[in-house]
XYZ file of C-alpha atoms in Angstrom:
316
model
C -77.551 -151.681 -65.650
C -77.275 -150.847 -69.336
C -79.249 -148.919 -71.492
C -80.727 -151.876 -73.461
C -81.765 -153.448 -70.310
C -83.236 -150.530 -69.153
C -85.658 -150.209 -72.360
C -85.922 -154.061 -71.799
C -87.580 -153.642 -68.559
C -89.270 -150.744 -69.243
C -90.943 -152.672 -72.205
C -92.495 -155.178 -69.869
C -95.811 -154.408 -68.085
C -96.692 -155.311 -64.506
C -98.731 -158.119 -66.116
C -95.604 -159.710 -67.263
C -94.003 -159.549 -63.978
C -97.384 -161.455 -62.317
C -97.358 -164.314 -64.938
C -93.529 -164.725 -64.729
C -93.482 -165.058 -61.039
C -96.658 -167.628 -60.745
C -95.062 -169.321 -63.379
C -91.677 -169.845 -61.589
C -94.411 -170.551 -58.413
C -95.932 -173.222 -60.363
C -92.380 -174.789 -61.134
C -91.793 -174.842 -57.640
C -95.041 -176.316 -56.125
C -93.240 -179.138 -54.690
C -91.514 -177.012 -52.637
C -94.629 -176.031 -50.702
C -95.440 -179.505 -50.170
C -95.832 -180.273 -46.548
C -93.868 -182.886 -45.181
C -94.245 -185.209 -42.104
C -92.563 -182.753 -39.916
C -95.553 -180.637 -40.178
C -97.215 -182.197 -37.604
C -94.240 -182.700 -35.391
C -93.885 -181.323 -32.099
C -92.121 -178.129 -31.911
C -91.760 -178.346 -35.896
C -90.229 -175.508 -37.991
C -93.813 -173.683 -38.856
C -91.787 -171.031 -40.789
C -90.880 -173.490 -43.559
C -93.763 -175.781 -43.429
C -96.948 -173.611 -42.968
C -95.931 -170.445 -43.198
C -94.797 -170.824 -46.685
C -97.982 -172.499 -47.674
C -99.876 -170.139 -46.101
C -98.413 -167.056 -48.190
C -99.237 -169.239 -51.220
C -102.707 -169.680 -50.265
C -103.209 -165.944 -49.433
C -101.645 -164.557 -52.428
C -104.005 -166.986 -54.814
C -106.866 -166.323 -52.976
C -105.882 -162.610 -53.939
C -105.464 -163.592 -57.917
C -108.116 -165.438 -58.455
C -110.378 -162.482 -56.688
C -108.566 -160.061 -59.173
C -108.693 -161.871 -62.623
C -111.685 -163.352 -64.554
C -111.946 -167.120 -64.337
C -110.966 -167.217 -68.279
C -107.457 -165.732 -67.472
C -104.661 -168.196 -67.782
C -103.434 -166.119 -64.259
C -106.631 -167.117 -62.371
C -106.232 -170.405 -63.794
C -102.591 -170.996 -62.713
C -103.378 -169.559 -59.185
C -106.810 -171.174 -58.749
C -104.267 -174.899 -59.697
C -101.795 -173.488 -56.704
C -104.904 -172.908 -54.364
C -106.320 -176.317 -54.911
C -102.653 -177.897 -54.572
C -102.165 -176.045 -51.394
C -105.520 -177.249 -49.719
C -104.675 -180.603 -50.743
C -101.471 -180.461 -48.882
C -103.726 -179.545 -45.482
C -106.127 -182.816 -46.509
C -109.046 -180.620 -47.582
C -108.360 -178.619 -43.937
C -108.255 -181.758 -41.994
C -104.693 -181.196 -40.757
C -106.298 -177.578 -39.335
C -108.076 -179.779 -36.760
C -105.054 -181.940 -36.264
C -103.210 -179.164 -35.289
C -105.598 -177.547 -33.317
C -105.656 -180.447 -30.945
C -101.964 -180.321 -30.765
C -101.365 -176.635 -30.374
C -105.116 -175.370 -29.327
C -103.584 -172.059 -28.256
C -101.598 -171.177 -31.513
C -102.883 -168.652 -33.559
C -100.945 -169.796 -36.816
C -103.240 -172.765 -37.849
C -106.395 -170.053 -38.017
C -104.299 -167.442 -39.436
C -103.168 -170.070 -42.235
C -106.845 -171.299 -42.334
C -108.035 -167.810 -42.900
C -106.313 -167.802 -46.282
C -108.258 -170.857 -47.583
C -111.851 -169.399 -46.109
C -110.821 -166.417 -47.780
C -111.454 -168.239 -51.432
C -114.286 -170.214 -50.056
C -112.189 -173.531 -49.070
C -113.533 -174.561 -45.356
C -113.677 -177.366 -43.177
C -116.684 -176.844 -40.589
C -114.881 -179.340 -37.986
C -112.187 -177.192 -37.755
C -114.039 -174.129 -37.645
C -116.040 -175.678 -34.761
C -113.065 -176.669 -32.576
C -111.630 -173.337 -33.344
C -114.499 -171.074 -31.678
C -114.719 -173.745 -28.779
C -111.058 -172.622 -27.661
C -111.453 -169.065 -28.833
C -114.296 -168.649 -25.730
C -111.525 -169.518 -23.342
C -109.611 -166.581 -21.373
C -106.468 -168.320 -22.364
C -107.164 -167.604 -25.755
C -107.927 -164.070 -25.551
C -105.281 -163.305 -23.385
C -102.398 -164.626 -25.630
C -99.930 -161.761 -25.927
C -99.233 -160.518 -29.112
C -97.902 -157.502 -30.865
C -100.578 -155.229 -32.366
C -100.071 -155.858 -35.743
C -100.202 -159.426 -34.970
C -103.521 -159.219 -33.239
C -105.027 -157.198 -35.981
C -104.300 -160.149 -38.196
C -105.533 -162.744 -35.893
C -109.038 -160.777 -35.521
C -109.015 -160.656 -39.036
C -108.544 -164.670 -39.166
C -111.649 -165.201 -36.639
C -113.636 -163.329 -38.670
C -113.530 -165.601 -41.498
C -113.932 -168.487 -38.923
C -117.193 -166.680 -37.511
C -115.490 -166.187 -34.197
C -116.365 -162.687 -32.509
C -114.853 -161.124 -29.637
C -115.558 -157.817 -28.051
C -112.224 -156.568 -28.189
C -112.269 -153.252 -30.961
C -110.037 -153.751 -34.235
C -109.921 -150.019 -34.003
C -108.135 -149.711 -31.319
C -105.466 -152.386 -31.892
C -105.161 -150.692 -35.262
C -104.153 -147.367 -33.673
C -101.605 -149.705 -31.297
C -99.769 -150.142 -34.552
C -96.638 -148.473 -35.551
C -98.913 -147.497 -38.647
C -101.541 -146.129 -36.382
C -99.366 -144.112 -34.317
C -98.261 -141.868 -37.541
C -94.645 -142.090 -36.229
C -92.079 -139.655 -37.724
C -91.533 -140.935 -41.079
C -87.298 -140.820 -40.586
C -87.861 -143.688 -37.908
C -89.133 -146.047 -40.879
C -86.821 -148.770 -41.251
C -87.431 -152.472 -42.766
C -89.236 -153.861 -39.595
C -91.420 -151.177 -39.388
C -92.022 -151.220 -43.471
C -93.155 -155.053 -42.696
C -95.498 -154.122 -39.805
C -97.396 -151.216 -41.877
C -97.871 -153.451 -45.189
C -99.417 -156.301 -42.751
C -101.743 -153.591 -41.008
C -103.169 -152.270 -44.710
C -103.100 -155.831 -46.036
C -105.122 -156.747 -42.769
C -107.329 -153.883 -43.331
C -107.879 -154.517 -46.892
C -108.217 -157.851 -46.440
C -105.289 -158.530 -48.538
C -106.291 -156.576 -51.029
C -109.751 -158.149 -51.579
C -112.081 -155.877 -50.173
C -110.405 -152.533 -51.432
C -109.255 -149.436 -49.905
C -112.120 -148.565 -47.540
C -110.737 -150.335 -45.034
C -107.902 -147.823 -44.267
C -108.502 -144.589 -42.213
C -108.425 -141.193 -44.264
C -105.460 -140.565 -41.595
C -103.640 -143.040 -42.381
C -104.285 -143.086 -45.972
C -103.128 -139.408 -45.797
C -100.076 -140.145 -43.977
C -99.314 -142.886 -46.605
C -99.658 -140.580 -49.632
C -97.190 -138.444 -48.130
C -94.322 -140.867 -46.940
C -95.015 -144.220 -49.197
C -93.295 -142.710 -51.947
C -89.713 -141.713 -50.490
C -89.922 -144.962 -48.449
C -90.484 -147.302 -51.550
C -87.951 -145.272 -53.393
C -85.409 -145.973 -50.444
C -86.228 -149.648 -50.342
C -85.744 -150.413 -53.857
C -82.146 -148.170 -53.758
C -81.199 -150.646 -51.123
C -82.245 -153.620 -53.236
C -84.708 -154.892 -50.824
C -86.858 -156.345 -53.756
C -89.622 -158.141 -51.039
C -90.407 -155.035 -49.154
C -90.452 -153.195 -52.112
C -93.177 -155.622 -53.921
C -95.346 -155.300 -50.418
C -95.171 -151.389 -50.263
C -96.091 -151.406 -53.986
C -98.816 -153.491 -52.485
C -100.163 -150.990 -50.289
C -99.613 -148.767 -53.143
C -102.353 -150.496 -54.720
C -104.313 -150.437 -51.818
C -104.210 -146.952 -51.009
C -105.202 -144.731 -54.469
C -103.069 -141.765 -55.264
C -99.947 -143.041 -52.961
C -97.596 -143.050 -55.942
C -97.834 -140.733 -58.594
C -97.503 -141.959 -62.278
C -94.048 -141.506 -63.034
C -93.068 -142.868 -59.591
C -94.903 -145.450 -60.132
C -94.073 -146.504 -63.510
C -90.065 -146.119 -62.002
C -90.393 -148.442 -59.436
C -91.610 -151.238 -61.491
C -89.298 -150.972 -63.973
C -86.711 -151.289 -61.249
C -88.710 -154.491 -59.729
C -88.864 -155.823 -63.246
C -84.913 -155.649 -63.853
C -84.248 -157.492 -60.441
C -86.587 -160.398 -61.627
C -84.785 -163.243 -62.856
C -85.342 -165.052 -66.357
C -87.227 -167.700 -64.437
C -89.442 -165.494 -62.816
C -88.022 -165.447 -59.386
C -87.355 -162.158 -57.792
C -84.587 -162.555 -54.551
C -85.533 -160.952 -51.186
C -82.378 -158.922 -51.595
C -79.278 -158.343 -53.559
C -78.067 -157.414 -56.975
C -80.409 -156.832 -59.778
C -79.325 -159.562 -62.805
C -79.749 -162.246 -64.870
C -78.408 -165.064 -62.533
C -80.128 -168.197 -62.025
C -81.478 -168.255 -58.580
C -81.676 -171.922 -59.055
C -78.219 -172.443 -58.446
C -77.597 -169.677 -56.281
C -80.580 -167.759 -54.297
C -82.677 -171.136 -53.677
C -86.283 -171.037 -52.714
C -85.977 -170.134 -49.199
C -84.329 -166.963 -50.609
C -86.767 -166.379 -53.576
C -90.292 -168.005 -52.620
C -91.913 -164.967 -50.216
C -90.584 -162.218 -52.862
C -91.535 -164.083 -55.864
C -95.122 -164.398 -54.285
C -95.239 -160.635 -53.292
C -94.388 -159.721 -56.894
C -97.105 -161.603 -58.208
C -99.404 -160.294 -55.303
C -98.668 -156.800 -55.911
C -98.828 -157.107 -59.894
C -102.054 -158.664 -59.369
C -103.683 -155.203 -57.517
C -101.704 -153.190 -59.663
C -103.240 -154.350 -62.620
C -106.712 -154.843 -61.070
C -106.592 -151.075 -60.029
C -105.011 -149.414 -63.469
C -105.787 -152.074 -66.065
C -103.458 -154.066 -68.636
C -99.632 -153.020 -68.830
C -97.692 -150.211 -66.212
C -99.788 -148.398 -64.080
C -100.647 -144.913 -65.259
């Protein structure tokens, strides 16, 4: 990158990254629309419900961390309303429940809306009925996913005797593994453990035990640097969201450098590719929605958490 480009990206604050990212998401809101295949048997959940749930999750956090008069809050609230409309004000979750009673993804997506106060009592009653079965309690999942399901259940008033602490300690992060065993899959697992423990940044850092916070403080900086050096922007955003959730895990110079590198990878349109070279390429003609939507949402998510913790502009 040229010296001029470096100075330009350094002049951009974290808030600028969030605004540009949500502007791109708003311009592509139609691509989050649920089609007829959303309720199809053996449908492609990863291309229908997953993007919609991620949109709701990020917007719920942004609205929590911005005042109602803030334009960023208004945009996130409008996107959240659009996403809720796609579910038929929650009615489609009840249809999914009847079609796939032991699938957990409907409850996980629903929890993102419930976190913002958008609820469907009929679905919650049906979900609670299924959750009382042994079949539901014995669904086999990896510990990180299990932690997320337990968090989603709480939003629907479902309580089970399974202790979340035991599940947490069985995750990759909970076991405090050798730091050199970090790779992409472990990185995404550890970020989601932190997201579940902090309610996606809405509950603050209190849910992260001191031993995990100390481990992250020591090893998050080199992991983040490695990801950004490898141009893994999506995972880099998630690690920056973790940094905003665990106070002191990045010192100010490292934090500023990370955000400058991320800003340099963001396209003029506001999109951020999941991976690949930084530059000014228009993603609408090259990377496409599928390669940009998640990382762009994560850029907005990490920026909202960072800005809420550090104030306007770059982290200090």
